Coordinates of C-alpha atoms and ligand atoms in Angstrom, one line a residue:
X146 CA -11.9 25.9 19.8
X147 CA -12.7 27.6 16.5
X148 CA -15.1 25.8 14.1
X149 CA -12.4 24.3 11.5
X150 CA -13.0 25.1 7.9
X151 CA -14.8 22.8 5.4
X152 CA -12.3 21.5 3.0
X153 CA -12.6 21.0 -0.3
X154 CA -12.6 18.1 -2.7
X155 CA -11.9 17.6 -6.1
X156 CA -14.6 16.8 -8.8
X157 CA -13.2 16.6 -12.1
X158 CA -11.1 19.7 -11.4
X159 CA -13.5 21.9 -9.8
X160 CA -12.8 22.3 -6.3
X161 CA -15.7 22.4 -4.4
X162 CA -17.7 21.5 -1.0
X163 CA -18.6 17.0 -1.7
X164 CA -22.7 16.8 -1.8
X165 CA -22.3 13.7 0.7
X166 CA -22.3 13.9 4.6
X167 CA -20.5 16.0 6.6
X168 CA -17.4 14.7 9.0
X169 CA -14.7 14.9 10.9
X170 CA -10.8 13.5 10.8
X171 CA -9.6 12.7 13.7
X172 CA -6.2 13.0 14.9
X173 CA -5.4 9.4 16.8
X174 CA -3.1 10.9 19.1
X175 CA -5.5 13.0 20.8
X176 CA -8.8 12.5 19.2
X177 CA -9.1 15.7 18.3
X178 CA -10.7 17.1 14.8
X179 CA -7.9 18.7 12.4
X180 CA -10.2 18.4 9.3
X181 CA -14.1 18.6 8.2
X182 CA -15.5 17.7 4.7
X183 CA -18.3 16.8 3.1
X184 CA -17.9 13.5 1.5
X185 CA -18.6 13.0 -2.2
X186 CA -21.9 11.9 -3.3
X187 CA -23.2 9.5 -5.7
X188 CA -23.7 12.4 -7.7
X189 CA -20.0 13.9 -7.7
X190 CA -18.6 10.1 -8.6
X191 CA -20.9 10.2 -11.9
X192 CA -19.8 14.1 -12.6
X193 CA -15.8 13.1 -11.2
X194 CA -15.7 10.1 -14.1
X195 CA -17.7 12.1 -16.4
X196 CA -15.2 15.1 -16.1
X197 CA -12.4 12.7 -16.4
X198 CA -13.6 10.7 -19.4
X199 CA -14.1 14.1 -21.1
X200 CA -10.3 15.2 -19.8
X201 CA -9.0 12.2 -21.1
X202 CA -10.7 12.8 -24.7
X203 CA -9.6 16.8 -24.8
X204 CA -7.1 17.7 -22.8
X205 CA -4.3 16.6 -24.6
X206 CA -3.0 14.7 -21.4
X207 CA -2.8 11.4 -23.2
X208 CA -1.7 12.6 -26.6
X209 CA 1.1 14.4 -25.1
X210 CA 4.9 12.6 -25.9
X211 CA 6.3 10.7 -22.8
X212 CA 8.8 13.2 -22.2
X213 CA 6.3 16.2 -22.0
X214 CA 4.3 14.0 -19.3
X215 CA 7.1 12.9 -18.1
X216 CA 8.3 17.2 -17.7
X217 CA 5.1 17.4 -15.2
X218 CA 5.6 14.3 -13.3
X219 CA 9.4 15.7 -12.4
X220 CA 7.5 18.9 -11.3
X221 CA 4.8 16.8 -9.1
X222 CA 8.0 15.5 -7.8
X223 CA 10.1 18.8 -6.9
X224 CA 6.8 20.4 -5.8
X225 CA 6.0 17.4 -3.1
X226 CA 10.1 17.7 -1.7
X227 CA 9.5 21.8 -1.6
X228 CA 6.3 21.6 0.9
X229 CA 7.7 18.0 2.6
X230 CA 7.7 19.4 6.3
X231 CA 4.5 20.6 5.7
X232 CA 3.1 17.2 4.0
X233 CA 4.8 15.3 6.5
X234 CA 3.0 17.1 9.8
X235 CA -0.2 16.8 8.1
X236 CA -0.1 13.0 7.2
X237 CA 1.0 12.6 10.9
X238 CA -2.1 14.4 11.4
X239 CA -4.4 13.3 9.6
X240 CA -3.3 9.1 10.6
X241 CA -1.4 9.2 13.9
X242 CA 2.5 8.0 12.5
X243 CA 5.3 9.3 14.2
X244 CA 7.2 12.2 12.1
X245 CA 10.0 10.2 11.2
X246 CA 7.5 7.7 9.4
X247 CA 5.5 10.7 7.5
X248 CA 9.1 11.9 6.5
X249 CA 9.7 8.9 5.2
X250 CA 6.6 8.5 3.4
X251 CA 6.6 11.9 2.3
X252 CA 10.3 11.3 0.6
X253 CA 9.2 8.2 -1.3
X254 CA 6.0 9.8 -2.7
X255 CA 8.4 12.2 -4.3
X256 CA 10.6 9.5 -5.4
X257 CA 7.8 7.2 -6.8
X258 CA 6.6 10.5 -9.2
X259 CA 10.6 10.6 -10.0
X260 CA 11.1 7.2 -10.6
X261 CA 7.6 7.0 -12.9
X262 CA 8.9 10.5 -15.2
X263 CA 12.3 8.6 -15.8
X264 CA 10.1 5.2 -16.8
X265 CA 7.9 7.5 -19.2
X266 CA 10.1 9.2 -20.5
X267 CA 12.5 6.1 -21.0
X268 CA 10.4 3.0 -21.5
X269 CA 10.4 1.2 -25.4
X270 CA 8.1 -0.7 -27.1
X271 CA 9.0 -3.5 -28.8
X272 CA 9.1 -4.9 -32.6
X273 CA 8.6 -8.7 -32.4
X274 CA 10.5 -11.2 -34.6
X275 CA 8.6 -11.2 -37.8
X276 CA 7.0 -14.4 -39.0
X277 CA 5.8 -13.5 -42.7
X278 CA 5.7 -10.3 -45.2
X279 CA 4.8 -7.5 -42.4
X280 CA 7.1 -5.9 -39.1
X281 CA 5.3 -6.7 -36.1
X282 CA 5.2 -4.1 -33.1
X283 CA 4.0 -4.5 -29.7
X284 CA 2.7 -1.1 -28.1
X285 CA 0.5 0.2 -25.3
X286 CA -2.1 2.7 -25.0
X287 CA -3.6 4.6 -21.7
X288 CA -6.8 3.4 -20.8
X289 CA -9.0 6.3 -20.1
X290 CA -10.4 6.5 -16.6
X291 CA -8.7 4.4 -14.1
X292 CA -9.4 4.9 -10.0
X293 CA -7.2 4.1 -7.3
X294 CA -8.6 3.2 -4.3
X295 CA -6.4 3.8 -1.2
X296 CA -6.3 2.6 2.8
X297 CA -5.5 4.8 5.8
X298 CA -2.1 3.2 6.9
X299 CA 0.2 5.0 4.3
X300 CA -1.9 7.9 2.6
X301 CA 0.6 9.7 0.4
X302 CA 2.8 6.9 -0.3
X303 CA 0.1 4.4 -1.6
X304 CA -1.4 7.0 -3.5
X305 CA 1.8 8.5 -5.2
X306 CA 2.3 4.7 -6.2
X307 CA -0.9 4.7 -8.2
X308 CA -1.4 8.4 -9.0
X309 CA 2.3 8.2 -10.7
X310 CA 2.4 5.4 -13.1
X311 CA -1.3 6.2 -14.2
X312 CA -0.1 9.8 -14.7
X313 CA 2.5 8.9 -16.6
X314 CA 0.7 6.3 -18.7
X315 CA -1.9 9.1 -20.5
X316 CA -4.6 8.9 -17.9
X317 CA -7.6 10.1 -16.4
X318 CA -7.3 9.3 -12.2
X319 CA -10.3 9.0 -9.8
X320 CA -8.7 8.9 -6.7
X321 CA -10.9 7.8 -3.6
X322 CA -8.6 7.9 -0.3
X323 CA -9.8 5.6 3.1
X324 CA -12.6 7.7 4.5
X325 CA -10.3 8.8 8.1
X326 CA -7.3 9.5 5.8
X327 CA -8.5 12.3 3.2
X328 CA -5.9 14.8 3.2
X329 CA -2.5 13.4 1.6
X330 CA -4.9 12.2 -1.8
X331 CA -6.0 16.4 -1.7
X332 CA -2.9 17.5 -1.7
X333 CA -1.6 15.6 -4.3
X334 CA -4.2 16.6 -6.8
X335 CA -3.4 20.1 -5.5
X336 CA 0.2 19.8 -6.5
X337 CA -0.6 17.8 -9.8
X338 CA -2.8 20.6 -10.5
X339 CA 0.3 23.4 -10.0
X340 CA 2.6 21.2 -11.7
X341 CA 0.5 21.4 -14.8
X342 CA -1.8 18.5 -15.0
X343 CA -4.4 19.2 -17.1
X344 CA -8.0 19.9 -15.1
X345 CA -10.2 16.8 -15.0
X346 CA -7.3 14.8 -15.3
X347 CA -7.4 14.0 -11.4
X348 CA -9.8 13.9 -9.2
X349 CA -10.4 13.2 -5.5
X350 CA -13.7 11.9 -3.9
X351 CA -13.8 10.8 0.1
X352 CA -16.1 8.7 1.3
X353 CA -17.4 5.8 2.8
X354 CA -15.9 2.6 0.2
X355 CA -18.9 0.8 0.6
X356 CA -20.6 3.5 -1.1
X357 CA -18.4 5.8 -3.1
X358 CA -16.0 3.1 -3.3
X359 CA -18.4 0.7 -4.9
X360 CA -19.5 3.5 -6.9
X361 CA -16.8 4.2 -8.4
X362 CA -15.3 0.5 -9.5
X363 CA -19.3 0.0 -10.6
X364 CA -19.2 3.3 -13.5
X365 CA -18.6 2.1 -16.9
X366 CA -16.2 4.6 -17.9
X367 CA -13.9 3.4 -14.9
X368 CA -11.5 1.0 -17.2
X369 CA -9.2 -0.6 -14.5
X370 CA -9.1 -0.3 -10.4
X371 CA -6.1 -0.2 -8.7
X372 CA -6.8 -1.3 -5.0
X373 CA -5.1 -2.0 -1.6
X374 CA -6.7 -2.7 1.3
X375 CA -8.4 -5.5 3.4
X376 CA -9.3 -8.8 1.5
X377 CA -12.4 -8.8 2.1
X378 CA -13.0 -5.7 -0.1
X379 CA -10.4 -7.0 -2.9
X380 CA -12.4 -9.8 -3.3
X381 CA -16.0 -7.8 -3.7
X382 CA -14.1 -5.4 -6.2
X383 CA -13.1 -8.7 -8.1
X384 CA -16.3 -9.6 -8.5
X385 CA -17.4 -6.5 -9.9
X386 CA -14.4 -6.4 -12.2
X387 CA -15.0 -9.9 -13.7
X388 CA -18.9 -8.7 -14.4
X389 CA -17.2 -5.5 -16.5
X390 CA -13.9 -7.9 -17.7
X391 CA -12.0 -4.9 -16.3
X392 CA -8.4 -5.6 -15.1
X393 CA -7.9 -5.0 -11.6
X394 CA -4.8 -4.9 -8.9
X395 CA -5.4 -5.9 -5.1
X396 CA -2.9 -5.3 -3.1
X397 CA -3.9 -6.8 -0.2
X398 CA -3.5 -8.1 3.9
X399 CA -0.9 -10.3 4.9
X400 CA 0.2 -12.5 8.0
X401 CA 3.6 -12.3 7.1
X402 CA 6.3 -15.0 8.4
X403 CA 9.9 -14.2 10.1
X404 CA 12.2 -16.7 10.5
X405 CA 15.3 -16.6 12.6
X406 CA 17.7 -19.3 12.1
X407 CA 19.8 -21.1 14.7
X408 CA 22.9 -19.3 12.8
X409 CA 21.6 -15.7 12.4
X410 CA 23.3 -12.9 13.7
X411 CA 21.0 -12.0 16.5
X412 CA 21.4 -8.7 16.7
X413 CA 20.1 -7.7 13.6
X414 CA 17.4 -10.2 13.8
X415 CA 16.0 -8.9 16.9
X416 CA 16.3 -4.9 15.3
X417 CA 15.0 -6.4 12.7
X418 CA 11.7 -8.4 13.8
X419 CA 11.0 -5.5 16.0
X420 CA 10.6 -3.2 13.4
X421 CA 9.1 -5.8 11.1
X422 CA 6.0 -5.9 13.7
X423 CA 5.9 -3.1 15.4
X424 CA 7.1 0.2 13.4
X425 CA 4.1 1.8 11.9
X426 CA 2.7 0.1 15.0
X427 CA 1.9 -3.2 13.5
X428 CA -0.7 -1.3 10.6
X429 CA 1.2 -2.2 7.7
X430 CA 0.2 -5.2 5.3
X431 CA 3.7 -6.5 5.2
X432 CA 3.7 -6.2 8.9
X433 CA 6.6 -9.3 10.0
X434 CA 3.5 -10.8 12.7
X435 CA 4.2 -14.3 12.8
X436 CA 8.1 -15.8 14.0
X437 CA 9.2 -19.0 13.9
X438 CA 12.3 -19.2 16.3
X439 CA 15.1 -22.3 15.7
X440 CA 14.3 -24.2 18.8
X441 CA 17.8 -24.1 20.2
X442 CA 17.6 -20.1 20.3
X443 CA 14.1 -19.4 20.9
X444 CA 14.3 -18.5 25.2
X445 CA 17.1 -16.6 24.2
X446 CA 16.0 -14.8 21.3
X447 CA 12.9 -14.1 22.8
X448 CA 13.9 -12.7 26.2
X449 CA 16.2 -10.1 24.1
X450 CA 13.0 -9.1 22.1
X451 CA 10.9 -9.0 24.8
X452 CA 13.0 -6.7 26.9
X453 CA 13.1 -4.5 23.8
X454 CA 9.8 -4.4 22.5
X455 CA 8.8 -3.3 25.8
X456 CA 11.5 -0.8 25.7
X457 CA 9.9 1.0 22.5
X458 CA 8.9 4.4 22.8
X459 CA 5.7 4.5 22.2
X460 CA 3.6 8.4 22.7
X461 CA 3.7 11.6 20.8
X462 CA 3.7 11.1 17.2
X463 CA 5.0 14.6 16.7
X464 CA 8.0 13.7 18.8
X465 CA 11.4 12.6 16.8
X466 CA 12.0 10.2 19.1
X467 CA 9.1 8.4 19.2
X468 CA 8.8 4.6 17.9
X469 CA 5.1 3.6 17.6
X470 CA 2.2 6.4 17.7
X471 CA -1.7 5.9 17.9
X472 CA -3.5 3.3 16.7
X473 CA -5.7 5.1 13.7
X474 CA -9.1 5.1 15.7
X475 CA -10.6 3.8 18.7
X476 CA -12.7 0.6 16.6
X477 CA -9.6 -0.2 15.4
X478 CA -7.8 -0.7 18.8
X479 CA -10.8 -2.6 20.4
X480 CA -10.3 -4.6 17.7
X481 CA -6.6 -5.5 18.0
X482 CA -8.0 -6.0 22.0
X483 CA -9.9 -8.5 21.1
X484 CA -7.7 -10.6 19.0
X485 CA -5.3 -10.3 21.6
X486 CA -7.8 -11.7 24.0
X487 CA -8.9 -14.8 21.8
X488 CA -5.0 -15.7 21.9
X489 CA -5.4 -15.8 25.6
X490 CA -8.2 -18.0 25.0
X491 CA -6.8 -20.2 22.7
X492 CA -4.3 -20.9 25.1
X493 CA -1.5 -18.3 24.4
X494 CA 0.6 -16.5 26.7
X495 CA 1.8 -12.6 26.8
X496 CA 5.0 -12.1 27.3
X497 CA 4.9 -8.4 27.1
X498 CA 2.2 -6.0 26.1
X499 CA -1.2 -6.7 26.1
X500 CA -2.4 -3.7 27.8
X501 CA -3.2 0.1 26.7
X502 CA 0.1 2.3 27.8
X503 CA -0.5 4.2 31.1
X504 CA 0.3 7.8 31.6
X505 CA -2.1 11.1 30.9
X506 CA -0.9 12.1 27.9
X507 CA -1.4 9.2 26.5
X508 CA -5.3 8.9 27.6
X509 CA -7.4 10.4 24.8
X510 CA -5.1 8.8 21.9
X511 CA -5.7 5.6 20.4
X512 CA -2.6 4.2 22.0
X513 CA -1.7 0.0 22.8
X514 CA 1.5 -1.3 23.7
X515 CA 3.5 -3.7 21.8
X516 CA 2.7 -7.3 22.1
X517 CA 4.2 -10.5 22.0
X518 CA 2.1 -13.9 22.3
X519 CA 3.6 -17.2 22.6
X520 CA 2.7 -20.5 23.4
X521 CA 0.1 -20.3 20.1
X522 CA -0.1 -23.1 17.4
X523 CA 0.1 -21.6 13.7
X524 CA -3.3 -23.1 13.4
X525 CA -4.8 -20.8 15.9
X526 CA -6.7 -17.7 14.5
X527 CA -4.7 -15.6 16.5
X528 CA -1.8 -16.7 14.2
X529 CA -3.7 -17.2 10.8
X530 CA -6.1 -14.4 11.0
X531 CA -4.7 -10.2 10.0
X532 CA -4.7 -8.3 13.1
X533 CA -3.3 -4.9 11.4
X534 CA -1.7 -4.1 15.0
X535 CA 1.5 -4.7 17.0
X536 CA 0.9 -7.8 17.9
X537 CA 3.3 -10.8 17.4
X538 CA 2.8 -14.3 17.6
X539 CA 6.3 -16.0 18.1
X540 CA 6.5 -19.8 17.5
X541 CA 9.4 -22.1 17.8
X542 CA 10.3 -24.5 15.3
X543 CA 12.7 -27.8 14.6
X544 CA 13.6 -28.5 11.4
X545 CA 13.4 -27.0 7.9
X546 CA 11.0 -28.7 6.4
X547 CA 8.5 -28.2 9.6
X548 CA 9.5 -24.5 9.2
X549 CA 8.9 -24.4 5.6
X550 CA 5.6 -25.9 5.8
X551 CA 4.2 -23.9 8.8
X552 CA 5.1 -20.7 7.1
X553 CA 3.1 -21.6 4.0
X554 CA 0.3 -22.6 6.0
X555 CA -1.5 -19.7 5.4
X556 CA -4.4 -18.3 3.3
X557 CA -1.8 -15.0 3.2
X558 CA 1.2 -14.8 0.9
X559 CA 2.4 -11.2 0.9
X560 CA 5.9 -10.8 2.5
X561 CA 8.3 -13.2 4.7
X562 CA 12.0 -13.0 6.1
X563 CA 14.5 -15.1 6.4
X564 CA 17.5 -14.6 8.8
X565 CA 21.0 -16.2 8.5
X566 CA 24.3 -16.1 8.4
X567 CA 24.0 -19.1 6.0
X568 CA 23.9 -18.0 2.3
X569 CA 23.2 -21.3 0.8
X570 CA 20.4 -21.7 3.7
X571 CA 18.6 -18.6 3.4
X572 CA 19.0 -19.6 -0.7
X573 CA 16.7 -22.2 0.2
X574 CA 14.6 -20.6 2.3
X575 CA 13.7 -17.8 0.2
X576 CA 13.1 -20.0 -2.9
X577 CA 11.2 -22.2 -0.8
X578 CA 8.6 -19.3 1.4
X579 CA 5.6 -18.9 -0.5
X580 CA 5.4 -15.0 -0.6
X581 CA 5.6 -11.8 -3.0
X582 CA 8.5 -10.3 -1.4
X583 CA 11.0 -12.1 0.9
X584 CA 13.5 -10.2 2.6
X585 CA 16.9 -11.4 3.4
X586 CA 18.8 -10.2 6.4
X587 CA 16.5 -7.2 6.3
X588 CA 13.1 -6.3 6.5
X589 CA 10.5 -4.1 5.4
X590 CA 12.6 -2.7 2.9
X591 CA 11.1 -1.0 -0.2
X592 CA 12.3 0.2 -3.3
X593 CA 9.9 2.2 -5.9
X594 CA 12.3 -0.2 -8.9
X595 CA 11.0 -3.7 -7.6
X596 CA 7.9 -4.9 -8.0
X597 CA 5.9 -5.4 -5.1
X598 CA 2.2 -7.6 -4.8
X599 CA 0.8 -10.7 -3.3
X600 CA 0.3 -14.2 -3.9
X601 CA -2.7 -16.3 -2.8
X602 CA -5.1 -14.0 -0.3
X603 CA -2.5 -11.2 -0.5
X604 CA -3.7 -10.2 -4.2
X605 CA -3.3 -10.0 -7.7
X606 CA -0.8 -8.2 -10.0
X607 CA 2.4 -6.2 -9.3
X608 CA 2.6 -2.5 -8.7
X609 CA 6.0 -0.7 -8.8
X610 CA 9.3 -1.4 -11.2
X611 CA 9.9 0.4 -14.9
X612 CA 7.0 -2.4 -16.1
X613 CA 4.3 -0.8 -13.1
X614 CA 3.2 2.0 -16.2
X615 CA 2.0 -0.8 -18.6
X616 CA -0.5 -2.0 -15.6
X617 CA -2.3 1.1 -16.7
X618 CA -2.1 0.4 -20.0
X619 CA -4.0 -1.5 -22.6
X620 CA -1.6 -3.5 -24.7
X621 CA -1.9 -3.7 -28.6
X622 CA 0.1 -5.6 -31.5
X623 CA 0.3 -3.3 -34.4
X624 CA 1.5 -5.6 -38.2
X625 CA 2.4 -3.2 -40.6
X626 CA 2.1 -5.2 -44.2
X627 CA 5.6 -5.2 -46.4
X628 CA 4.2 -7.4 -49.3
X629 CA 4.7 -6.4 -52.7
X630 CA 2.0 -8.1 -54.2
X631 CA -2.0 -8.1 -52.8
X632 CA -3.0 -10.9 -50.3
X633 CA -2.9 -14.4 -52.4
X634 CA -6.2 -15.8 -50.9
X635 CA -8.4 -13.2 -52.3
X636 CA -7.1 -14.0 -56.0
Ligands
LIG786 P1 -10.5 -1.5 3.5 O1 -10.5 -2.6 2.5 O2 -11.5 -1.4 4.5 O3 -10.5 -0.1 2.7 C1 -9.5 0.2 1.7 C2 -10.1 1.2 0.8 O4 -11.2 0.6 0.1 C3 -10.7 2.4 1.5 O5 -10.6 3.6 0.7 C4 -12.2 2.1 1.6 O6 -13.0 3.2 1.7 C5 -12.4 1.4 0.3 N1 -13.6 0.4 0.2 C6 -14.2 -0.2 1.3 N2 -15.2 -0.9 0.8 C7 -15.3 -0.7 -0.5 C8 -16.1 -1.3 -1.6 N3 -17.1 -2.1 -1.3 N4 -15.9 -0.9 -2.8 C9 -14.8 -0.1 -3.1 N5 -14.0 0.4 -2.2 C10 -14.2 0.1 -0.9 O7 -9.0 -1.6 4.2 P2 -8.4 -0.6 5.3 O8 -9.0 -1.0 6.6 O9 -8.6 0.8 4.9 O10 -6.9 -1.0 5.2 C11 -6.4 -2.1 5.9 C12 -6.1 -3.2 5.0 O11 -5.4 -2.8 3.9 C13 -5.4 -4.3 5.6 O12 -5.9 -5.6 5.3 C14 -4.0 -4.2 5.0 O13 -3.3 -5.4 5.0 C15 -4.3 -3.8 3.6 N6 -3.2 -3.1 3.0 C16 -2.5 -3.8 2.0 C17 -1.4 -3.2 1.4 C18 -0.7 -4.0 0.3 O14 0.1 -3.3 -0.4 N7 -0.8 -5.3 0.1 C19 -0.9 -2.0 1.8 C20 -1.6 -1.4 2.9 C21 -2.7 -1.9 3.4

């Protein structure tokens, strides 16, 4: 096979070899190479937020009137839906997701950069009440440098999502994609870059997190991080944020609880929890993975979703048809083994799955089956700790209040469902679920105008909705003085 090209990364608008080490991303499917880079080096980070502080100063970028940023951010948008197919293959690519996912994903990038030109162009400040002889006016400035640091599970969609509102609020971006994921953050900067962007204005630096990463939420000039990933690393970038009293968001993991009532209408429930756990094969951090069951429907409930989950099509991510690709490297999946394995030993039982899929083609990929354990306690790890795979642990339960209480009994607070036919039940349910988003007789639904972020272990702060811009933003109260005569206490 021909020696693949080394790509290029993005330092302050220069595209260039990265000064860091040389490697490889894989594709999960086969575990083949489709890219090589050399990863940014400590150098490039300080010359990356250099570049952009100076971008942010002269480019005009920030000064420019919402609707003139706004005029790009449409463009970012038209360009992304012109080279979709194209995006879509390579994201499938570059993390293993069936097509039909990267479509997806592709589509709501596009929407996310629409959605944040209409909120620029749109949003108000406000004039407050006025308490005394001046008009009070509440406005927000960009920040300057702000980096967004991204996971592997949804490369251009979690990007878009912090690329766009920063964009749109005046600022500089550092963008630092998961280390196996780099291509979907390049590509974006490339587009930014056609759609007019100013140069410096975005750059894009792969590389390890514990280095560039920590690099990056470390420099000075870096005035706000935007984060998702694991919780573990939210919490470190915390820490680093509180020493610099800079304003973070973590979006972070989640062991998300579904739970079907006695009265639900089963067969959206079961369509439902399947693709709650197991679509994006379990690696999503709103990923449906624990289910209570109402007692009186649990053997019945969970022989349909058994006899279904094992029914998934799991292979070729290239394939339309197929349900649940790779797994995005092999660490990861010995990983997921191994939790699986500790629900065994704490006394669980698998009712399907469990097991790497059979067949030749799927050898060399990173492939594991769906999974359902039962028999588990909420208590046990297996049901309290992340496992980032497609593995579910269903539980039954009795009453409400049991039900209530075991589904808060987590360090997680991210997402839950709730699945009845009884309005005034699932009222009470959702009120009741500790959680950022609950969903309703659905699941794993998103929509660029709601807000979206964790409570508890899950995160801090909101991203999304018309109010996502003023995240990146530094909020000021301007008092402009009406009196007629000079201030009385200096007479
Ligand atoms: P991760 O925390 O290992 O990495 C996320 C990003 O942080 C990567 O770019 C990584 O290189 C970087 N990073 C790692 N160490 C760093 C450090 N010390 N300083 C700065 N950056 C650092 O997470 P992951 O394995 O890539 O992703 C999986 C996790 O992400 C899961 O826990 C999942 O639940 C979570 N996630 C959350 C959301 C959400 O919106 N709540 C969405 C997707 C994924």
């Amino acid at each position: 096979m021909a020696q693949l090209e080394l790509l290029k990364i993005n330092v302050a608008g220069e595209w260039r070899l990265g000064g860091g080490e040389e490697y490889e991303s894989l594709y999960p499917a086969t575990g083949e190479p489709i890219a090589r880079l050399r990863a940014a080096s400590l150098a490039d980070v300080d010359e990356a937020i250099a570049g952009a502080h100076r971008a942010f100063l002269t480019s005009g970028w920030a000064q420019k009137l919402p609707h003139e940023r706004a005029s790009v951010l449409y463009r970012v948008a038209q360009l992304i839906r012109e080279n979709a197919e194209r995006l879509a293959q390579q994201q499938r690519l570059d993390n293993g997701k069936p097509i039909s996912e990267t479509r997806a994903l592709v589509a709501s990038a596009a929407g996310t950069f629409q959605f944040f030109a209409a909120a620029c162009e749109t949003l108000e400040e406000t004039i407050t009440p006025s308490r005394g002889p001046f008009v009070t006016m509440s406005v927000h400035e960009p920040m300057g440098v702000v980096a967004a640091i991204t996971p592997w599970n949804s490369p251009i969609a979690s990007e878009a999502q912090k690329l766009a509102p920063a964009l749109a609020a005046g600022n500089a971006v550092v963008v630092k994609p998961a280390e196996v994921t780099p291509l979907m953050a390049l590509e974006l900067a490339r587009l930014c870059e056609e759609a007019g962007v100013p140069r410096g204005i975005v750059s894009v630096l792969p590389g390890k997190g514990s280095v560039i990463g920590d690099a990056i939420t470390q420099h000075p000039l870096v005035k706000r991080v935007s984060f998702t990933g694991g919780t573990t690393t939210g919490k470190h970038i915390a820490h680093i944020a509180a020493d610099k009293m800079m304003p973070v968001s973590l979006e972070l993991g989640g062991k998300s609880p579904t739970m079907v009532l006695e009265d639900a209408d089963l067969d959206h429930a079961v369509n439902g929890v399947l693709y709650g756990i197991f679509s994006s094969s379990g690696e999503s951090c709103i990923a449906g993975s624990r289910l209570f069951v109402a007692r009186s429907i649990y053997d019945e409930f969970l022989t349909r979703l058994t006899e279904r989950a094992a029914a998934l099509r799991v292979g070729d991510p290239a394939d339309e048809r197929t349900q649940m690709g790779p797994l995005i490297t092999a660490r990861h999946r010995e990983g997921i083994e191994r939790y699986v394995a500790l629900g065994v030993s704490e006394g669980g039982r698998i009712r399907t799955g469990g097991v790497r899929p059979h067949g030749q083609a799927l050898e060399s990929g990173y492939f594991y089956t769906p999974t359902i354990l039962e028999g588990l306690d909420n208590r046990a790890r297996t049901a309290q700790e992340e496992i980032f795979g497609p593995v579910l642990v269903a539980m039954p339960f009795d009453t409400e209040a049991d039900l209530i209480a075991q589904a808060n009994d987590s360090i997680y607070a991210l997402a839950a469902g709730v699945w009845s036919r009884d309005f005034k039940r699932a009222w009470r349910l959702g009120r009741a679920v500790q959680a950022g988003t609950v969903w309703i007789n659905t699941y794993k639904q998103f929509s660029i105008s709601t807000p979206f972020g964790g409570w508890r272990d899950s995160g801090l702060g909101r991203e999304k909705g018309r109010e996502g811009i003023f995240q990146y933003m530094e909020q000021k109260s301007l008092y402009w003085g009406t009196n007629e005569h000079p201030l009385p206490w200096a007479n």
